[in-house]
């Protein structure tokens, strides 16, 4: 282990100790974390059930003990172009998905000389993430969206999200099995989208294909100019179940069980979920905000992920 790496680990442990004395929201808003910050210790009453700090040598692949690569232009037997119309081919190449050697994962879209795009999509092996009965689940990632904007950002679509476990191996039961978009961003805009997808498509009780969503801006620095903590808190501790979306500790969107019928909610939530990190290029979402990519789109701008973790609270 190099001396520089040793010092970085020491700084990260020291920072983690400091943040352990703060509340979860306070840690997100009152302290400016370095680019290689470790996931802070769980607050009182919470248990960490999954974490990846993306430690490892520069150029290494994502840890396959935690993640699997989704490659090509769709799941076998599933909708073409991942069901969204995006135009890239996902790969397991370190050109598209790799550690940077400084505690981060980079997912980097690239364009070859013929104009073909490649990018990366990784998913947790685990599909069992859900709150315990009467408890809560918190899923969070500290992420910097691709550092690109304006015409150069046309078609960029970075995301951190969750799909219902019944989708894996079926690929025809969306949106009924539930999708929870913790962070979506497009066109390099300083805007975060948080959305729940459920019910039937098109239309249905969850307004598909748009879903039940809301937006906010990244506080302080723009989404593509610095790291922000994007989180989902799924709360089964009250009579009415809620799913809350936040950035840097501030909740900006809440979906309540009472907003849809009992069957729709049960079908979308009565099971585990798996997590996904990806950067798509093009598709329905960027098309709704100006389209792309085109000849002016700048390839090679990564989404940088500092850590991803999952917490549970039993009360």
mmCIF file of C-alpha atoms in Angstrom:
data_model
loop_
_atom_site.group_PDB
_atom_site.id
_atom_site.type_symbol
_atom_site.label_atom_id
_atom_site.label_comp_id
_atom_site.label_asym_id
_atom_site.label_seq_id
_atom_site.Cartn_x
_atom_site.Cartn_y
_atom_site.Cartn_z
ATOM 1 C CA UNK A 1 0.000 0.000 0.000
ATOM 2 C CA UNK A 2 1.435 3.348 -1.041
ATOM 3 C CA UNK A 3 1.966 6.158 1.422
ATOM 4 C CA UNK A 4 -0.531 8.375 -0.384
ATOM 5 C CA UNK A 5 -3.143 5.626 -0.209
ATOM 6 C CA UNK A 6 -2.449 5.166 3.515
ATOM 7 C CA UNK A 7 -2.962 8.855 4.176
ATOM 8 C CA UNK A 8 -6.171 8.868 2.156
ATOM 9 C CA UNK A 9 -7.565 5.936 4.134
ATOM 10 C CA UNK A 10 -6.618 7.668 7.392
ATOM 11 C CA UNK A 11 -8.392 10.860 6.322
ATOM 12 C CA UNK A 12 -11.443 8.871 5.339
ATOM 13 C CA UNK A 13 -11.556 7.067 8.701
ATOM 14 C CA UNK A 14 -11.137 10.347 10.558
ATOM 15 C CA UNK A 15 -13.936 11.930 8.536
ATOM 16 C CA UNK A 16 -16.160 8.910 9.130
ATOM 17 C CA UNK A 17 -15.616 9.258 12.873
ATOM 18 C CA UNK A 18 -16.593 12.929 12.765
ATOM 19 C CA UNK A 19 -19.715 12.250 10.715
ATOM 20 C CA UNK A 20 -20.727 9.466 13.069
ATOM 21 C CA UNK A 21 -21.473 12.101 15.709
ATOM 22 C CA UNK A 22 -23.858 13.967 13.409
ATOM 23 C CA UNK A 23 -27.395 13.202 12.313
ATOM 24 C CA UNK A 24 -27.854 11.782 8.836
ATOM 25 C CA UNK A 25 -29.335 14.958 7.337
ATOM 26 C CA UNK A 26 -26.864 17.175 9.148
ATOM 27 C CA UNK A 27 -23.970 15.144 7.797
ATOM 28 C CA UNK A 28 -25.269 15.683 4.292
ATOM 29 C CA UNK A 29 -25.840 19.399 4.571
ATOM 30 C CA UNK A 30 -23.412 20.808 7.152
ATOM 31 C CA UNK A 31 -20.165 19.135 6.073
ATOM 32 C CA UNK A 32 -18.488 19.408 2.678
ATOM 33 C CA UNK A 33 -17.123 15.939 1.951
ATOM 34 C CA UNK A 34 -14.027 15.300 -0.148
ATOM 35 C CA UNK A 35 -14.336 13.529 -3.475
ATOM 36 C CA UNK A 36 -13.109 10.258 -1.978
ATOM 37 C CA UNK A 37 -15.225 10.270 1.204
ATOM 38 C CA UNK A 38 -16.169 6.959 2.779
ATOM 39 C CA UNK A 39 -19.787 6.231 3.555
ATOM 40 C CA UNK A 40 -20.306 7.681 7.041
ATOM 41 C CA UNK A 41 -21.220 5.337 9.902
ATOM 42 C CA UNK A 42 -24.936 4.533 10.228
ATOM 43 C CA UNK A 43 -26.813 6.872 12.540
ATOM 44 C CA UNK A 44 -28.263 5.530 15.768
ATOM 45 C CA UNK A 45 -31.088 3.077 15.133
ATOM 46 C CA UNK A 46 -29.935 2.144 11.626
ATOM 47 C CA UNK A 47 -28.055 -0.953 10.441
ATOM 48 C CA UNK A 48 -25.947 -0.984 7.294
ATOM 49 C CA UNK A 49 -26.896 -3.976 5.131
ATOM 50 C CA UNK A 50 -24.916 -3.127 1.977
ATOM 51 C CA UNK A 51 -22.084 -0.762 1.076
ATOM 52 C CA UNK A 52 -19.573 -0.304 -1.714
ATOM 53 C CA UNK A 53 -16.946 2.435 -1.344
ATOM 54 C CA UNK A 54 -15.386 1.498 -4.699
ATOM 55 C CA UNK A 55 -11.915 1.066 -3.269
ATOM 56 C CA UNK A 56 -9.404 -0.596 -5.567
ATOM 57 C CA UNK A 57 -6.706 0.060 -8.130
ATOM 58 C CA UNK A 58 -7.291 2.430 -11.022
ATOM 59 C CA UNK A 59 -8.692 0.622 -14.025
ATOM 60 C CA UNK A 60 -10.178 -2.283 -12.049
ATOM 61 C CA UNK A 61 -13.675 -3.533 -12.687
ATOM 62 C CA UNK A 62 -16.567 -3.145 -10.262
ATOM 63 C CA UNK A 63 -16.549 -5.801 -7.533
ATOM 64 C CA UNK A 64 -18.497 -8.756 -8.925
ATOM 65 C CA UNK A 65 -19.224 -9.905 -5.367
ATOM 66 C CA UNK A 66 -21.576 -6.921 -5.260
ATOM 67 C CA UNK A 67 -22.415 -6.131 -8.880
ATOM 68 C CA UNK A 68 -23.260 -7.772 -12.187
ATOM 69 C CA UNK A 69 -22.904 -6.140 -15.588
ATOM 70 C CA UNK A 70 -25.928 -5.719 -17.850
ATOM 71 C CA UNK A 71 -24.565 -5.658 -21.391
ATOM 72 C CA UNK A 72 -25.788 -5.203 -24.935
ATOM 73 C CA UNK A 73 -28.891 -3.271 -25.910
ATOM 74 C CA UNK A 74 -31.402 -5.021 -23.646
ATOM 75 C CA UNK A 75 -32.035 -8.040 -21.462
ATOM 76 C CA UNK A 76 -32.321 -11.399 -23.276
ATOM 77 C CA UNK A 77 -35.963 -11.694 -24.280
ATOM 78 C CA UNK A 78 -36.715 -8.203 -22.965
ATOM 79 C CA UNK A 79 -37.634 -4.987 -24.778
ATOM 80 C CA UNK A 80 -35.160 -3.642 -27.325
ATOM 81 C CA UNK A 81 -32.964 -0.683 -26.399
ATOM 82 C CA UNK A 82 -33.610 -1.362 -22.682
ATOM 83 C CA UNK A 83 -37.257 -0.428 -23.269
ATOM 84 C CA UNK A 84 -36.453 3.289 -23.429
ATOM 85 C CA UNK A 85 -35.138 3.902 -26.955
ATOM 86 C CA UNK A 86 -31.623 4.687 -25.729
ATOM 87 C CA UNK A 87 -28.982 4.166 -28.411
ATOM 88 C CA UNK A 88 -25.811 3.020 -26.615
ATOM 89 C CA UNK A 89 -24.510 -0.534 -26.265
ATOM 90 C CA UNK A 90 -23.701 -1.385 -22.651
ATOM 91 C CA UNK A 91 -20.392 -3.200 -22.078
ATOM 92 C CA UNK A 92 -18.324 -4.692 -19.264
ATOM 93 C CA UNK A 93 -15.188 -3.003 -20.618
ATOM 94 C CA UNK A 94 -13.121 -0.910 -18.244
ATOM 95 C CA UNK A 95 -13.289 1.777 -20.943
ATOM 96 C CA UNK A 96 -16.882 2.223 -19.809
ATOM 97 C CA UNK A 97 -16.961 1.063 -16.168
ATOM 98 C CA UNK A 98 -13.940 1.162 -13.875
ATOM 99 C CA UNK A 99 -12.561 2.246 -10.541
ATOM 100 C CA UNK A 100 -10.417 5.383 -10.596
ATOM 101 C CA UNK A 101 -8.000 4.304 -7.839
ATOM 102 C CA UNK A 102 -9.195 7.107 -5.569
ATOM 103 C CA UNK A 103 -12.283 5.492 -4.106
ATOM 104 C CA UNK A 104 -14.713 6.189 -6.945
ATOM 105 C CA UNK A 105 -16.490 4.304 -9.714
ATOM 106 C CA UNK A 106 -16.672 5.923 -13.152
ATOM 107 C CA UNK A 107 -19.292 5.064 -15.758
ATOM 108 C CA UNK A 108 -18.139 6.689 -18.983
ATOM 109 C CA UNK A 109 -20.035 6.904 -22.294
ATOM 110 C CA UNK A 110 -17.768 6.694 -25.344
ATOM 111 C CA UNK A 111 -18.272 7.164 -29.074
ATOM 112 C CA UNK A 112 -16.219 5.407 -31.719
ATOM 113 C CA UNK A 113 -15.128 6.733 -35.107
ATOM 114 C CA UNK A 114 -18.292 5.445 -36.751
ATOM 115 C CA UNK A 115 -20.475 7.346 -34.285
ATOM 116 C CA UNK A 116 -21.522 4.322 -32.218
ATOM 117 C CA UNK A 117 -21.962 4.868 -28.478
ATOM 118 C CA UNK A 118 -20.997 2.509 -25.653
ATOM 119 C CA UNK A 119 -21.557 2.942 -21.930
ATOM 120 C CA UNK A 120 -22.036 0.940 -18.733
ATOM 121 C CA UNK A 121 -24.780 -0.433 -16.529
ATOM 122 C CA UNK A 122 -24.192 -2.360 -13.314
ATOM 123 C CA UNK A 123 -26.781 -3.913 -11.014
ATOM 124 C CA UNK A 124 -26.531 -5.393 -7.542
ATOM 125 C CA UNK A 125 -26.496 -9.160 -7.373
ATOM 126 C CA UNK A 126 -28.819 -8.864 -4.404
ATOM 127 C CA UNK A 127 -32.514 -8.407 -5.116
ATOM 128 C CA UNK A 128 -33.787 -8.369 -1.527
ATOM 129 C CA UNK A 129 -33.637 -4.686 -0.598
ATOM 130 C CA UNK A 130 -36.880 -3.678 1.126
ATOM 131 C CA UNK A 131 -37.863 -2.346 4.553
ATOM 132 C CA UNK A 132 -38.501 -4.802 7.364
ATOM 133 C CA UNK A 133 -42.091 -5.024 8.570
ATOM 134 C CA UNK A 134 -42.795 -1.862 10.545
ATOM 135 C CA UNK A 135 -39.379 -0.424 9.692
ATOM 136 C CA UNK A 136 -37.526 1.670 7.124
ATOM 137 C CA UNK A 137 -35.086 1.247 4.270
ATOM 138 C CA UNK A 138 -32.674 3.965 3.146
ATOM 139 C CA UNK A 139 -30.786 3.682 -0.145
ATOM 140 C CA UNK A 140 -28.235 6.385 -0.892
ATOM 141 C CA UNK A 141 -25.444 7.162 -3.284
ATOM 142 C CA UNK A 142 -22.935 10.010 -3.336
ATOM 143 C CA UNK A 143 -22.635 10.909 -6.992
ATOM 144 C CA UNK A 144 -21.388 13.566 -9.362
ATOM 145 C CA UNK A 145 -23.270 13.601 -12.649
ATOM 146 C CA UNK A 146 -21.225 13.896 -15.875
ATOM 147 C CA UNK A 147 -19.298 17.177 -16.027
ATOM 148 C CA UNK A 148 -20.822 18.407 -19.262
ATOM 149 C CA UNK A 149 -23.566 20.853 -20.169
ATOM 150 C CA UNK A 150 -25.145 22.775 -23.002
ATOM 151 C CA UNK A 151 -24.975 21.323 -26.506
ATOM 152 C CA UNK A 152 -22.121 19.019 -25.448
ATOM 153 C CA UNK A 153 -24.481 17.274 -22.993
ATOM 154 C CA UNK A 154 -27.244 16.438 -25.471
ATOM 155 C CA UNK A 155 -28.455 12.892 -24.857
ATOM 156 C CA UNK A 156 -26.687 12.225 -21.542
ATOM 157 C CA UNK A 157 -28.904 10.301 -19.098
ATOM 158 C CA UNK A 158 -27.165 9.262 -15.848
ATOM 159 C CA UNK A 159 -29.238 7.426 -13.241
ATOM 160 C CA UNK A 160 -29.216 5.693 -9.844
ATOM 161 C CA UNK A 161 -32.333 3.592 -9.416
ATOM 162 C CA UNK A 162 -34.081 0.410 -8.269
ATOM 163 C CA UNK A 163 -36.189 -2.250 -9.982
ATOM 164 C CA UNK A 164 -38.542 -4.754 -8.378
ATOM 165 C CA UNK A 165 -36.984 -8.207 -8.010
ATOM 166 C CA UNK A 166 -39.718 -9.938 -10.063
ATOM 167 C CA UNK A 167 -38.430 -8.086 -13.141
ATOM 168 C CA UNK A 168 -35.152 -10.015 -13.157
ATOM 169 C CA UNK A 169 -35.644 -12.931 -15.517
ATOM 170 C CA UNK A 170 -39.131 -11.870 -16.641
ATOM 171 C CA UNK A 171 -38.593 -8.467 -18.354
ATOM 172 C CA UNK A 172 -42.248 -8.145 -19.387
ATOM 173 C CA UNK A 173 -43.850 -7.072 -16.095
ATOM 174 C CA UNK A 174 -42.857 -3.397 -15.955
ATOM 175 C CA UNK A 175 -44.141 -1.098 -14.502
ATOM 176 C CA UNK A 176 -46.356 -3.263 -12.316
ATOM 177 C CA UNK A 177 -43.428 -4.684 -10.310
ATOM 178 C CA UNK A 178 -42.227 -1.201 -9.372
ATOM 179 C CA UNK A 179 -39.346 1.079 -10.267
ATOM 180 C CA UNK A 180 -37.876 3.680 -7.915
ATOM 181 C CA UNK A 181 -35.672 6.317 -9.551
ATOM 182 C CA UNK A 182 -33.514 7.820 -6.810
ATOM 183 C CA UNK A 183 -31.631 10.113 -9.181
ATOM 184 C CA UNK A 184 -32.137 10.803 -12.854
ATOM 185 C CA UNK A 185 -30.569 13.689 -14.728
ATOM 186 C CA UNK A 186 -30.410 14.627 -18.377
ATOM 187 C CA UNK A 187 -28.818 17.094 -20.775
ATOM 188 C CA UNK A 188 -26.375 18.259 -18.092
ATOM 189 C CA UNK A 189 -29.098 20.283 -16.408
ATOM 190 C CA UNK A 190 -28.932 21.208 -12.735
ATOM 191 C CA UNK A 191 -32.070 19.172 -12.077
ATOM 192 C CA UNK A 192 -32.718 15.963 -10.133
ATOM 193 C CA UNK A 193 -35.707 13.785 -10.962
ATOM 194 C CA UNK A 194 -37.135 11.361 -8.366
ATOM 195 C CA UNK A 195 -39.884 9.026 -9.549
ATOM 196 C CA UNK A 196 -41.919 5.955 -8.679
ATOM 197 C CA UNK A 197 -43.197 3.825 -11.569
ATOM 198 C CA UNK A 198 -46.035 1.373 -10.979
ATOM 199 C CA UNK A 199 -49.394 0.147 -12.255
ATOM 200 C CA UNK A 200 -49.949 -0.247 -15.978
ATOM 201 C CA UNK A 201 -48.656 1.471 -19.088
ATOM 202 C CA UNK A 202 -49.664 3.685 -20.743
ATOM 203 C CA UNK A 203 -51.675 5.720 -18.257
ATOM 204 C CA UNK A 204 -52.956 3.726 -15.318
ATOM 205 C CA UNK A 205 -52.961 4.746 -11.657
ATOM 206 C CA UNK A 206 -49.320 5.880 -11.766
ATOM 207 C CA UNK A 207 -49.522 8.126 -14.859
ATOM 208 C CA UNK A 208 -47.194 6.002 -16.977
ATOM 209 C CA UNK A 209 -44.880 6.321 -18.700
ATOM 210 C CA UNK A 210 -44.107 9.445 -16.673
ATOM 211 C CA UNK A 211 -44.725 7.873 -13.249
ATOM 212 C CA UNK A 212 -45.294 9.711 -9.979
ATOM 213 C CA UNK A 213 -42.375 12.102 -9.865
ATOM 214 C CA UNK A 214 -40.988 15.458 -8.895
ATOM 215 C CA UNK A 215 -37.816 17.494 -9.390
ATOM 216 C CA UNK A 216 -35.455 19.771 -7.550
ATOM 217 C CA UNK A 217 -32.151 21.513 -8.160
ATOM 218 C CA UNK A 218 -28.905 20.416 -6.552
ATOM 219 C CA UNK A 219 -28.170 22.627 -3.532
ATOM 220 C CA UNK A 220 -24.966 24.640 -3.542
ATOM 221 C CA UNK A 221 -22.905 23.318 -6.435
ATOM 222 C CA UNK A 222 -24.618 22.122 -9.603
ATOM 223 C CA UNK A 223 -25.275 18.393 -10.005
ATOM 224 C CA UNK A 224 -22.440 18.107 -12.536
ATOM 225 C CA UNK A 225 -20.025 20.381 -10.643
ATOM 226 C CA UNK A 226 -19.797 18.463 -7.376
ATOM 227 C CA UNK A 227 -20.862 15.422 -5.402
ATOM 228 C CA UNK A 228 -24.333 15.213 -3.886
ATOM 229 C CA UNK A 229 -26.000 12.523 -1.783
ATOM 230 C CA UNK A 230 -29.118 11.195 -3.474
ATOM 231 C CA UNK A 231 -31.314 9.057 -1.252
ATOM 232 C CA UNK A 232 -34.592 7.203 -1.024
ATOM 233 C CA UNK A 233 -36.222 6.429 2.317
ATOM 234 C CA UNK A 234 -38.957 3.805 2.243
ATOM 235 C CA UNK A 235 -41.003 3.963 5.431
ATOM 236 C CA UNK A 236 -43.265 1.167 6.683
ATOM 237 C CA UNK A 237 -43.327 2.402 10.282
ATOM 238 C CA UNK A 238 -46.667 4.266 10.039
ATOM 239 C CA UNK A 239 -50.183 3.239 9.034
ATOM 240 C CA UNK A 240 -49.661 4.724 5.562
ATOM 241 C CA UNK A 241 -46.492 3.564 3.810
ATOM 242 C CA UNK A 242 -44.355 6.297 2.229
ATOM 243 C CA UNK A 243 -41.396 6.525 -0.145
ATOM 244 C CA UNK A 244 -39.419 9.762 0.185
ATOM 245 C CA UNK A 245 -36.781 11.163 -2.178
ATOM 246 C CA UNK A 246 -34.054 13.558 -1.017
ATOM 247 C CA UNK A 247 -30.871 15.363 -2.059
ATOM 248 C CA UNK A 248 -28.237 16.215 0.549
ATOM 249 C CA UNK A 249 -30.666 15.452 3.354
ATOM 250 C CA UNK A 250 -33.583 17.561 2.090
ATOM 251 C CA UNK A 251 -36.733 15.685 1.053
ATOM 252 C CA UNK A 252 -38.308 17.063 -2.113
ATOM 253 C CA UNK A 253 -40.786 14.342 -3.111
ATOM 254 C CA UNK A 254 -42.995 11.861 -1.238
ATOM 255 C CA UNK A 255 -45.154 9.086 -2.669
ATOM 256 C CA UNK A 256 -47.795 7.699 -0.303
ATOM 257 C CA UNK A 257 -49.491 4.337 -0.393
ATOM 258 C CA UNK A 258 -52.834 6.145 -0.328
ATOM 259 C CA UNK A 259 -52.152 7.760 -3.718
ATOM 260 C CA UNK A 260 -52.902 4.532 -5.588
ATOM 261 C CA UNK A 261 -55.174 1.537 -5.083
ATOM 262 C CA UNK A 262 -54.187 -1.293 -2.744
ATOM 263 C CA UNK A 263 -53.440 -3.812 -5.502
ATOM 264 C CA UNK A 264 -51.203 -1.422 -7.431
ATOM 265 C CA UNK A 265 -49.173 -0.588 -4.319
ATOM 266 C CA UNK A 266 -48.877 -4.230 -3.249
ATOM 267 C CA UNK A 267 -47.730 -5.364 -6.700
ATOM 268 C CA UNK A 268 -45.110 -2.594 -6.802
ATOM 269 C CA UNK A 269 -43.726 -2.946 -3.285
ATOM 270 C CA UNK A 270 -44.458 -6.367 -1.761
ATOM 271 C CA UNK A 271 -41.028 -7.758 -2.669
ATOM 272 C CA UNK A 272 -37.341 -6.881 -2.742
ATOM 273 C CA UNK A 273 -35.536 -4.629 -5.195
ATOM 274 C CA UNK A 274 -32.117 -4.501 -6.848
ATOM 275 C CA UNK A 275 -30.048 -1.343 -7.417
ATOM 276 C CA UNK A 276 -28.795 0.001 -10.751
ATOM 277 C CA UNK A 277 -26.140 2.540 -11.768
ATOM 278 C CA UNK A 278 -25.927 3.497 -15.434
ATOM 279 C CA UNK A 279 -25.399 6.244 -17.974
ATOM 280 C CA UNK A 280 -27.648 5.929 -21.006
ATOM 281 C CA UNK A 281 -27.314 7.944 -24.180
ATOM 282 C CA UNK A 282 -30.477 9.125 -25.865
ATOM 283 C CA UNK A 283 -33.925 7.659 -25.418
ATOM 284 C CA UNK A 284 -37.327 8.886 -24.347
ATOM 285 C CA UNK A 285 -36.164 10.863 -21.324
ATOM 286 C CA UNK A 286 -33.517 13.024 -23.065
ATOM 287 C CA UNK A 287 -35.859 13.321 -26.050
ATOM 288 C CA UNK A 288 -38.396 15.031 -23.794
ATOM 289 C CA UNK A 289 -35.782 17.684 -22.943
ATOM 290 C CA UNK A 290 -34.317 18.487 -26.314
ATOM 291 C CA UNK A 291 -33.155 15.188 -27.804
ATOM 292 C CA UNK A 292 -29.748 13.915 -28.742
ATOM 293 C CA UNK A 293 -27.095 12.782 -28.774
ATOM 294 C CA UNK A 294 -25.843 14.397 -31.946
ATOM 295 C CA UNK A 295 -22.528 15.345 -33.526
ATOM 296 C CA UNK A 296 -22.000 18.056 -30.922
ATOM 297 C CA UNK A 297 -22.352 15.723 -27.941
ATOM 298 C CA UNK A 298 -19.039 15.340 -26.105
ATOM 299 C CA UNK A 299 -18.185 11.716 -25.219
ATOM 300 C CA UNK A 300 -15.986 10.610 -22.358
ATOM 301 C CA UNK A 301 -17.638 12.464 -19.473
ATOM 302 C CA UNK A 302 -18.245 10.002 -16.618
ATOM 303 C CA UNK A 303 -20.796 9.769 -13.866
ATOM 304 C CA UNK A 304 -18.594 9.454 -10.766
ATOM 305 C CA UNK A 305 -19.905 7.416 -7.825
ATOM 306 C CA UNK A 306 -18.185 7.807 -4.465
ATOM 307 C CA UNK A 307 -20.236 5.210 -2.587
ATOM 308 C CA UNK A 308 -23.535 3.381 -2.542
ATOM 309 C CA UNK A 309 -25.070 1.974 0.617
ATOM 310 C CA UNK A 310 -28.292 0.559 2.035
ATOM 311 C CA UNK A 311 -29.477 1.018 5.626
ATOM 312 C CA UNK A 312 -32.372 -0.547 7.543
ATOM 313 C CA UNK A 313 -34.185 0.597 10.650
ATOM 314 C CA UNK A 314 -36.396 -1.804 12.576
ATOM 315 C CA UNK A 315 -38.463 0.891 14.264
#
